PDB file of C-alpha atoms in Angstrom:
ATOM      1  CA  UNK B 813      59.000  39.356 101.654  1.00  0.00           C
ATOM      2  CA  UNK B 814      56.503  36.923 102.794  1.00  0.00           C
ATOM      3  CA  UNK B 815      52.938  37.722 104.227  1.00  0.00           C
ATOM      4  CA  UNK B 816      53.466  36.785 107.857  1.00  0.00           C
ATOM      5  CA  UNK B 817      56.968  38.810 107.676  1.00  0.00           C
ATOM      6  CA  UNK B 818      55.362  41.732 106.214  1.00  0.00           C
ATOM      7  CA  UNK B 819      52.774  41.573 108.531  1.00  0.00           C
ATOM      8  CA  UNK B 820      55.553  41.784 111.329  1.00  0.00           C
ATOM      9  CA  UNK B 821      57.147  45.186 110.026  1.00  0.00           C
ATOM     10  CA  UNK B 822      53.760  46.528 109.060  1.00  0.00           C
ATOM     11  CA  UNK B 823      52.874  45.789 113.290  1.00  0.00           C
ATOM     12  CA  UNK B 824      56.672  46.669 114.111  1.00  0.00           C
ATOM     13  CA  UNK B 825      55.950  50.172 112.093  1.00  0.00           C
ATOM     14  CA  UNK B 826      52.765  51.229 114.264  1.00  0.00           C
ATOM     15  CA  UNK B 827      54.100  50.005 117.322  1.00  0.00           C
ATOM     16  CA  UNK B 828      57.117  52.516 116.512  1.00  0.00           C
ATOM     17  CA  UNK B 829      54.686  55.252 115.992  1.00  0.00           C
ATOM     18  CA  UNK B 830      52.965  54.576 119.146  1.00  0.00           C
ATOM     19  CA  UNK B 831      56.304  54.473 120.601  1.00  0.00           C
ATOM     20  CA  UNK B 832      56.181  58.704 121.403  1.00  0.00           C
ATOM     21  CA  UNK B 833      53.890  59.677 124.317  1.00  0.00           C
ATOM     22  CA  UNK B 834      52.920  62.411 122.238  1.00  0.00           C
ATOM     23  CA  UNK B 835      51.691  60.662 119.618  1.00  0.00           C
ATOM     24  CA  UNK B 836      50.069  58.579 121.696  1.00  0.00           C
ATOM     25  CA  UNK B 837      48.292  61.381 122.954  1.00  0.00           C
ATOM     26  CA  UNK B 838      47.019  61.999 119.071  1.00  0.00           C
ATOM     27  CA  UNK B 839      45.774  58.867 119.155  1.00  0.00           C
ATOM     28  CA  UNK B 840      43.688  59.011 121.921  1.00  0.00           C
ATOM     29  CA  UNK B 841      42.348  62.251 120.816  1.00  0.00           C
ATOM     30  CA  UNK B 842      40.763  61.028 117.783  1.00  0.00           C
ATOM     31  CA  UNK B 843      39.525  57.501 119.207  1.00  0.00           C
ATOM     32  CA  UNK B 844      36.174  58.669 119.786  1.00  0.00           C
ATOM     33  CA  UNK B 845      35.970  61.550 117.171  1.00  0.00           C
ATOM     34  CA  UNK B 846      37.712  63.349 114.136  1.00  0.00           C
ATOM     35  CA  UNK B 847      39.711  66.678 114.164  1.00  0.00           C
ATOM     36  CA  UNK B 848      41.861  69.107 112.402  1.00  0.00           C
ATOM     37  CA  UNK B 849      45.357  69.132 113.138  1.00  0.00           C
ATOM     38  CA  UNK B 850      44.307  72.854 114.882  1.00  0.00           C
ATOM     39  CA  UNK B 851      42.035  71.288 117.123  1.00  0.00           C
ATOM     40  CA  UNK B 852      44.613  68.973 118.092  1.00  0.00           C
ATOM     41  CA  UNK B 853      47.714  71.503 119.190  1.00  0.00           C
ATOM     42  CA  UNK B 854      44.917  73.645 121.252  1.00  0.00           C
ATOM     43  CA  UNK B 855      43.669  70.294 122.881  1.00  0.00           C
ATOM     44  CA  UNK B 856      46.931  68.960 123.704  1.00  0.00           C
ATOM     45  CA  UNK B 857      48.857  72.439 123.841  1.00  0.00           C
ATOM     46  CA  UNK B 858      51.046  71.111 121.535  1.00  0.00           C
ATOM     47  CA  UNK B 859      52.701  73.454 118.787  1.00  0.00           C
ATOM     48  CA  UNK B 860      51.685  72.912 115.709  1.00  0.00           C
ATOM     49  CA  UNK B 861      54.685  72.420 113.746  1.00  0.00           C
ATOM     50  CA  UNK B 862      55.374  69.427 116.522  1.00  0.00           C
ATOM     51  CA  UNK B 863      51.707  68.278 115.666  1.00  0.00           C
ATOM     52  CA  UNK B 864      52.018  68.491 111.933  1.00  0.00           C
ATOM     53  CA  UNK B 865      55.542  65.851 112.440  1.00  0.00           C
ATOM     54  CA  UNK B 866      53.730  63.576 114.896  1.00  0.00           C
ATOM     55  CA  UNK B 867      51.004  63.527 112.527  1.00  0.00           C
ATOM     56  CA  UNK B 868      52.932  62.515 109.329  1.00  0.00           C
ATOM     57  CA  UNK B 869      54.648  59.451 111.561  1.00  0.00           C
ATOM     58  CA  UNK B 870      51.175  58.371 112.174  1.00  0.00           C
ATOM     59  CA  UNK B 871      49.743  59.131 108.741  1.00  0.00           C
ATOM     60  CA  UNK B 872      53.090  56.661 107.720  1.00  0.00           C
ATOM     61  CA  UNK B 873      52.367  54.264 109.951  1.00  0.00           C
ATOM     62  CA  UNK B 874      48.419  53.838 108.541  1.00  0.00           C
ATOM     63  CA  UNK B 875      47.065  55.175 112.343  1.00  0.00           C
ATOM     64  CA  UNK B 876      45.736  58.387 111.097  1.00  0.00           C
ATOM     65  CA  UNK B 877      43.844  59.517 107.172  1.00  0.00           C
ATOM     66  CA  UNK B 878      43.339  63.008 106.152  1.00  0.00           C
ATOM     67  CA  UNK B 879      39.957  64.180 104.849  1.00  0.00           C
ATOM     68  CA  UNK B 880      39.075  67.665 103.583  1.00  0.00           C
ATOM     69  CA  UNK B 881      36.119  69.691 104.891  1.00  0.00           C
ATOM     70  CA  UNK B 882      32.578  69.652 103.039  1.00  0.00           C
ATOM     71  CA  UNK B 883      32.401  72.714 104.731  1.00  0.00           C
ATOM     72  CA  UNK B 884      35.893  75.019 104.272  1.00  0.00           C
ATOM     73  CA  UNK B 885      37.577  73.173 101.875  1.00  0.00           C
ATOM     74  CA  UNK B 886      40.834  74.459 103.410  1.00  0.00           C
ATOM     75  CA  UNK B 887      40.569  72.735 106.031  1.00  0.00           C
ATOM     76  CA  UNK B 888      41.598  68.905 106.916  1.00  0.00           C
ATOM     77  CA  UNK B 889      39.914  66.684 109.634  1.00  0.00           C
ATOM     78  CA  UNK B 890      42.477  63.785 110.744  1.00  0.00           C
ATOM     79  CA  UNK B 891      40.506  60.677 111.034  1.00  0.00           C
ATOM     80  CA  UNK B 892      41.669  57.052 113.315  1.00  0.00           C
ATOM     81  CA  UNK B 893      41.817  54.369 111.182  1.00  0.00           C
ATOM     82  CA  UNK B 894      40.650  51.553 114.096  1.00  0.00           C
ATOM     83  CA  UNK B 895      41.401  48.440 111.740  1.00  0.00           C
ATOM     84  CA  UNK B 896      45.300  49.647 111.859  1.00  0.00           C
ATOM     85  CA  UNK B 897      45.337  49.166 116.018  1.00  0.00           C
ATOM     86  CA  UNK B 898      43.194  45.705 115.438  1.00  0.00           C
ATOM     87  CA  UNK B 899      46.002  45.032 113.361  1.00  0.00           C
ATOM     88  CA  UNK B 900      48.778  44.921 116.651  1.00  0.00           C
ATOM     89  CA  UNK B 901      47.241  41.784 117.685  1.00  0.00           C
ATOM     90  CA  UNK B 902      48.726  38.643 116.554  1.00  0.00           C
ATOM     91  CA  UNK B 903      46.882  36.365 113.588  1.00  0.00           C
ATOM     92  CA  UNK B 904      43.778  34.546 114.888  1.00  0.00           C
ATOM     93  CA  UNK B 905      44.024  30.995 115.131  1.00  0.00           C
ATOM     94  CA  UNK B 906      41.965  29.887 112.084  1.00  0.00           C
ATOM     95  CA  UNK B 907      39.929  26.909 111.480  1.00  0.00           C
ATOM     96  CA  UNK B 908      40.089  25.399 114.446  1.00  0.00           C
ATOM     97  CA  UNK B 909      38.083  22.201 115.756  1.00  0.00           C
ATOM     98  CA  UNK B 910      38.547  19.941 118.811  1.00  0.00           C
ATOM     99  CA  UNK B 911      40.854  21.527 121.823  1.00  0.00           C
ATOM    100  CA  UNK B 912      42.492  19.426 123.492  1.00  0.00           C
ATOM    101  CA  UNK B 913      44.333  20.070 127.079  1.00  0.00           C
ATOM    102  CA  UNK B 914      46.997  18.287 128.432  1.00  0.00           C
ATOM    103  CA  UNK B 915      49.056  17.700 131.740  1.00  0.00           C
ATOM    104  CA  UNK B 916      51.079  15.157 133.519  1.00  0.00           C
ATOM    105  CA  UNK B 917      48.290  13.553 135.332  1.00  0.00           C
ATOM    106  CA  UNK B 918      45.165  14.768 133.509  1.00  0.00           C
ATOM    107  CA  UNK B 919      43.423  15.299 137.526  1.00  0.00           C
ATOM    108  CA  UNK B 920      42.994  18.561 137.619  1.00  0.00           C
ATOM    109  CA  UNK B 921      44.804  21.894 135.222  1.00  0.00           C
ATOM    110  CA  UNK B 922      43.894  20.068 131.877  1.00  0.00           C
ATOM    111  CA  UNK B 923      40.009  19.217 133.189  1.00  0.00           C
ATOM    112  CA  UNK B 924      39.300  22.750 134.521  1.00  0.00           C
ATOM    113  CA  UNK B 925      40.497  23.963 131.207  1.00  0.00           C
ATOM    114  CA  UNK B 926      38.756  21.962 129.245  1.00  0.00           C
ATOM    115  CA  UNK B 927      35.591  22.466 131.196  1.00  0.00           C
ATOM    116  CA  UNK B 928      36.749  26.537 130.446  1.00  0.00           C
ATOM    117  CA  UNK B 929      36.380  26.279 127.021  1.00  0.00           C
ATOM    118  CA  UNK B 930      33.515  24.469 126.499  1.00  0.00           C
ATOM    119  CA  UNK B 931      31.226  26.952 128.560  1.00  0.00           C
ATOM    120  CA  UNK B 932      33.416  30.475 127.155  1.00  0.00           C
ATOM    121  CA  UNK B 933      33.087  29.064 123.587  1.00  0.00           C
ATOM    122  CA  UNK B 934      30.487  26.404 122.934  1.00  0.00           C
ATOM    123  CA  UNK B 935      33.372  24.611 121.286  1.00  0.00           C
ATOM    124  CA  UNK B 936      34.562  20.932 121.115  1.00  0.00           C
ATOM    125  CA  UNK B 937      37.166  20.718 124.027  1.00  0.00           C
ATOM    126  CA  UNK B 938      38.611  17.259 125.921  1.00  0.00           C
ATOM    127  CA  UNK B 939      41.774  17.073 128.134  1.00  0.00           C
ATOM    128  CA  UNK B 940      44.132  14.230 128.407  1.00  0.00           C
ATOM    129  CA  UNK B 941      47.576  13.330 130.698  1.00  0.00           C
ATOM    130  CA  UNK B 942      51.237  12.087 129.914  1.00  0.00           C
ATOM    131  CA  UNK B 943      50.446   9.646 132.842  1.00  0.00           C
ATOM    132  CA  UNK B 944      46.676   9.779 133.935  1.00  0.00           C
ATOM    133  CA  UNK B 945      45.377   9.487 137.585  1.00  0.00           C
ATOM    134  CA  UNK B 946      43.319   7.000 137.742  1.00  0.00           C
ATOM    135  CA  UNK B 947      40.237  10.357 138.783  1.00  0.00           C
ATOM    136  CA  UNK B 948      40.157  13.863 138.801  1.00  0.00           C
ATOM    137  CA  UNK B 949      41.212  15.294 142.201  1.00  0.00           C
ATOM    138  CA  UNK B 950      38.603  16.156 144.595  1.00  0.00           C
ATOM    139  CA  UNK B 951      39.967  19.677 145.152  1.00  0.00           C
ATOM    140  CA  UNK B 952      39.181  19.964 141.039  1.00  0.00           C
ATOM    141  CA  UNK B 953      36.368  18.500 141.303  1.00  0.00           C
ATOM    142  CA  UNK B 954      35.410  20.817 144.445  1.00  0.00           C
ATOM    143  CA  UNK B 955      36.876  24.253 142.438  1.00  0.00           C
ATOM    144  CA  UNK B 956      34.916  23.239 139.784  1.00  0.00           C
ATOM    145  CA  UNK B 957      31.522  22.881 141.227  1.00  0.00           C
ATOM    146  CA  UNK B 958      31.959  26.046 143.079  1.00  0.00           C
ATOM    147  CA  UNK B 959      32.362  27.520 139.208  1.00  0.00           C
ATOM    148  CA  UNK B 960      29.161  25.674 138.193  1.00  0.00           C
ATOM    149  CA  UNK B 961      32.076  23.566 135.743  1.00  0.00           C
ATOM    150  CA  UNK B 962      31.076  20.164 134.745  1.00  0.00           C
ATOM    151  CA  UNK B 963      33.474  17.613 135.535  1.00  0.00           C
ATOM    152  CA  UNK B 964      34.135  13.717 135.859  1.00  0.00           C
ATOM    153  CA  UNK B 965      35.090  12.447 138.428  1.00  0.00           C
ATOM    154  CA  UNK B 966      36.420   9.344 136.565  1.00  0.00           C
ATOM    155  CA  UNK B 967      36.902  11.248 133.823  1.00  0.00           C
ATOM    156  CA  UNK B 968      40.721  11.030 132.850  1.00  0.00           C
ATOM    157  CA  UNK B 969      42.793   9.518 129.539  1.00  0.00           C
ATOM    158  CA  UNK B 970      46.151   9.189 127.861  1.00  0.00           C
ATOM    159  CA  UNK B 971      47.250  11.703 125.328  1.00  0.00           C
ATOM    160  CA  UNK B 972      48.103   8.923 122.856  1.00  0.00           C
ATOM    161  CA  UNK B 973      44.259   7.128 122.905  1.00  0.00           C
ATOM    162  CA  UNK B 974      42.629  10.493 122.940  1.00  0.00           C
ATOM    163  CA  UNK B 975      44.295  13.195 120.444  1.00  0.00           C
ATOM    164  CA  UNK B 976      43.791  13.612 116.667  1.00  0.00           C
ATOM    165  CA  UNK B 977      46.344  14.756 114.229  1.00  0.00           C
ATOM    166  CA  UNK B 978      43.639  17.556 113.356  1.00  0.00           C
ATOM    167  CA  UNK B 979      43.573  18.804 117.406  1.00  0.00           C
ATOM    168  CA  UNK B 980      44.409  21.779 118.566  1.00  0.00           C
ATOM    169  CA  UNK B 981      46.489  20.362 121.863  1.00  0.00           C
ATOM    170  CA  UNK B 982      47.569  22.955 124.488  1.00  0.00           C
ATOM    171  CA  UNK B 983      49.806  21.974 126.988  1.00  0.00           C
ATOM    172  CA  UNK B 984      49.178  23.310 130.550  1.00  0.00           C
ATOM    173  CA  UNK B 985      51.857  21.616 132.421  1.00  0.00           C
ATOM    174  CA  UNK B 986      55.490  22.056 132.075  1.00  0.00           C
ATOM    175  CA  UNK B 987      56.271  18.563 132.234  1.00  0.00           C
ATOM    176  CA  UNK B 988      53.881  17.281 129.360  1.00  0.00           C
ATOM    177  CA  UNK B 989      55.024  20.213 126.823  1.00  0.00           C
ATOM    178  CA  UNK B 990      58.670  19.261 127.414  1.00  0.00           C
ATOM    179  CA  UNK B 991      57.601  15.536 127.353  1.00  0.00           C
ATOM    180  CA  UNK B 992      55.393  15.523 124.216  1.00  0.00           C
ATOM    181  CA  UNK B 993      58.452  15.578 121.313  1.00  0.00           C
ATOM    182  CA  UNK B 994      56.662  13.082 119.142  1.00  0.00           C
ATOM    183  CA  UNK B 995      53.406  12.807 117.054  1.00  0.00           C
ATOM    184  CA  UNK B 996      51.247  14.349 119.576  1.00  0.00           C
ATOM    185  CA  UNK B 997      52.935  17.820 120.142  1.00  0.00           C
ATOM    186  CA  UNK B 998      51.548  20.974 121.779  1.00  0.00           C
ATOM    187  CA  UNK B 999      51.179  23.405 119.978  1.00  0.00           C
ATOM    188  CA  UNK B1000      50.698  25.985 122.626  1.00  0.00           C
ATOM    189  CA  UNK B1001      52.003  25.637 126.379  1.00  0.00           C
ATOM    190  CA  UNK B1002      50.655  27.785 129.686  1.00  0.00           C
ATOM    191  CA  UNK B1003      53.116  27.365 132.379  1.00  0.00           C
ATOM    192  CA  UNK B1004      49.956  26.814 135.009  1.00  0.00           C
ATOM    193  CA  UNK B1005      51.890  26.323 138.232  1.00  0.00           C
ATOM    194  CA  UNK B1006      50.817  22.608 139.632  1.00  0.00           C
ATOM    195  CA  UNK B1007      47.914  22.813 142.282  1.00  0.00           C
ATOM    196  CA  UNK B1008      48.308  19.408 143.398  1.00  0.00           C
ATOM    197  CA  UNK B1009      51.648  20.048 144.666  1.00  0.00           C
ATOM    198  CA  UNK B1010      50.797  22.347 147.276  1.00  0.00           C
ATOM    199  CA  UNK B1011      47.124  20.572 147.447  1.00  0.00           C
ATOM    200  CA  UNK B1012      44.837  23.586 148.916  1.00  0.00           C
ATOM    201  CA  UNK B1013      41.845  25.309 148.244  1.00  0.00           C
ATOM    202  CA  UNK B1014      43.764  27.950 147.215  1.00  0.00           C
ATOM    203  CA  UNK B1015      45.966  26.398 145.026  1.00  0.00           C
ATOM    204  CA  UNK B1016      43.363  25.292 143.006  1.00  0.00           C
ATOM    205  CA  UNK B1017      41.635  28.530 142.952  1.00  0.00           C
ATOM    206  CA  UNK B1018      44.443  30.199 141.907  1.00  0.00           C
ATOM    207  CA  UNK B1019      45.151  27.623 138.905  1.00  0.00           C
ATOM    208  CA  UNK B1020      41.458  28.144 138.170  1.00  0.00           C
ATOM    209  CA  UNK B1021      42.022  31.948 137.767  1.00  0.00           C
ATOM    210  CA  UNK B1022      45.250  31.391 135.946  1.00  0.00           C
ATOM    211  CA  UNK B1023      43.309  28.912 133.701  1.00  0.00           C
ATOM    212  CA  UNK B1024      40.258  31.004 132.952  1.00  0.00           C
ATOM    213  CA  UNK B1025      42.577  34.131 131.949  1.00  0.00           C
ATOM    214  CA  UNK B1026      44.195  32.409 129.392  1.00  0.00           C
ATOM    215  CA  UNK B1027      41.235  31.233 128.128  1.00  0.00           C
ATOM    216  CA  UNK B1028      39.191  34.612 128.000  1.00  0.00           C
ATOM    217  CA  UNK B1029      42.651  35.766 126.223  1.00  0.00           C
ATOM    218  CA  UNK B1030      42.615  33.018 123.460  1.00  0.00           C
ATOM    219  CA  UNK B1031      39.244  32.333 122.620  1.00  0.00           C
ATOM    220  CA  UNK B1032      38.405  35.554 120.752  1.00  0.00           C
ATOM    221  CA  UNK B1033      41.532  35.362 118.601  1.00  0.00           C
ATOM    222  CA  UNK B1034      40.167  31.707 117.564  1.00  0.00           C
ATOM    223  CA  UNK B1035      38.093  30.947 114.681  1.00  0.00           C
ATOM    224  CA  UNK B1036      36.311  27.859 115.252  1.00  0.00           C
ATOM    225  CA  UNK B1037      35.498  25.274 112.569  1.00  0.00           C
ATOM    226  CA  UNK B1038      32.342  25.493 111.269  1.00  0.00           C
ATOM    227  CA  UNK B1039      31.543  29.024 112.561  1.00  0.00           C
ATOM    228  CA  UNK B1040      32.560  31.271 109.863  1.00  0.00           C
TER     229      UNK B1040
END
């Protein structure tokens, strides 16, 4: 079995355990503190036969050590191991340098990202287009000032002058990730729904909020070159 498979049935394995409300219930007993599997059934009025099961499922499943008293040495305290839940989220993109965004027209999704990840991560970001406008769109431009975002007005470029073979290039457009099938090929894609089409101010806002939420969501699970 290889690592990244075994890593899927290890996660597969605690989400199963997590699976029972009652369980979950265990679990959220011992987030913030340790207790015997006593303490547990009179907390949740839970039997404890039913508690000692649940418990073994998530003792299986690497949730949940047992550690015996300094005190009665009888006794057991049940203990959350935290690094098992960090575990249910997916690898972290490692080693990562430039980020590059891209869309049909690079005017206005791939800027505001771009603009996104500089200021949430301090990272190298740029954004290109399949076809470029010849500018950014004033209502980007507009949404973006109203963010405090930096952007050019003039400020646009083709994928094919502008990407490396070591970029990380994100698609945020459905037509450029279903376009981009040669050298230069996304390797992630947000289905950002196309401001310009509908071409209000609250079009763009909402493509901004869109934009900024997958951002916030990827950055943390991103290790960026250099920073380690």
């Amino acid at each position: 079995m290889n690592v990244e498979l075994a890593s899927l049935v290890g996660r597969a394995r605690i989400h199963a355990a997590l699976g029972d409300p009652a369980r979950l219930a265990i679990v959220d007993a011992l987030t913030l503190g340790d207790a015997s599997p006593g303490e547990i059934a009179h907390t949740l009025d839970m039997p404890t036969n039913l508690v000692a099961h649940h418990v073994k499922v998530l003792t299986d499943a690497g949730l949940v050590v047992r550690g015996r008293s300094e005190g009665d040495r009888r006794r057991t305290y049940l203990r959350l191991q935290p690094a098992a839940l960090a575990a249910l989220t997916p690898p972290p993109l490692a080693d990562v340098g430039r980020v590059v965004f891209v869309c049909t027209h690079n005017s206005a999704r791939s800027q505001l990202a771009a603009a996104l990840w500089r200021r949430r991560t301090n990272g190298d970001a740029a954004s290109a287009g399949t076809k470029p406008a010849p500018r950014v769109h004033p209502r980007a431009v507009a949404v973006a000032h109203r963010h405090h975002l930096d952007l050019d007005p003039t400020g646009t470029a083709h994928v094919n002058d502008l990407v490396r073979e070591d970029d990380l290039v994100i698609a945020v457009c459905d037509n450029a990730h279903e376009e981009l099938t040669g050298p230069v090929r996304p390797r992630l894609h947000w289905s950002v729904p196309d401001p310009v089409r509908i071409d209000t101010d609250e079009a763009f806002e909402a493509a901004y909020a869109d934009l900024a939420d997958r951002v916030d969501r990827l950055a943390p699970t991103t290790t960026l070159r250099g920073t380690r």
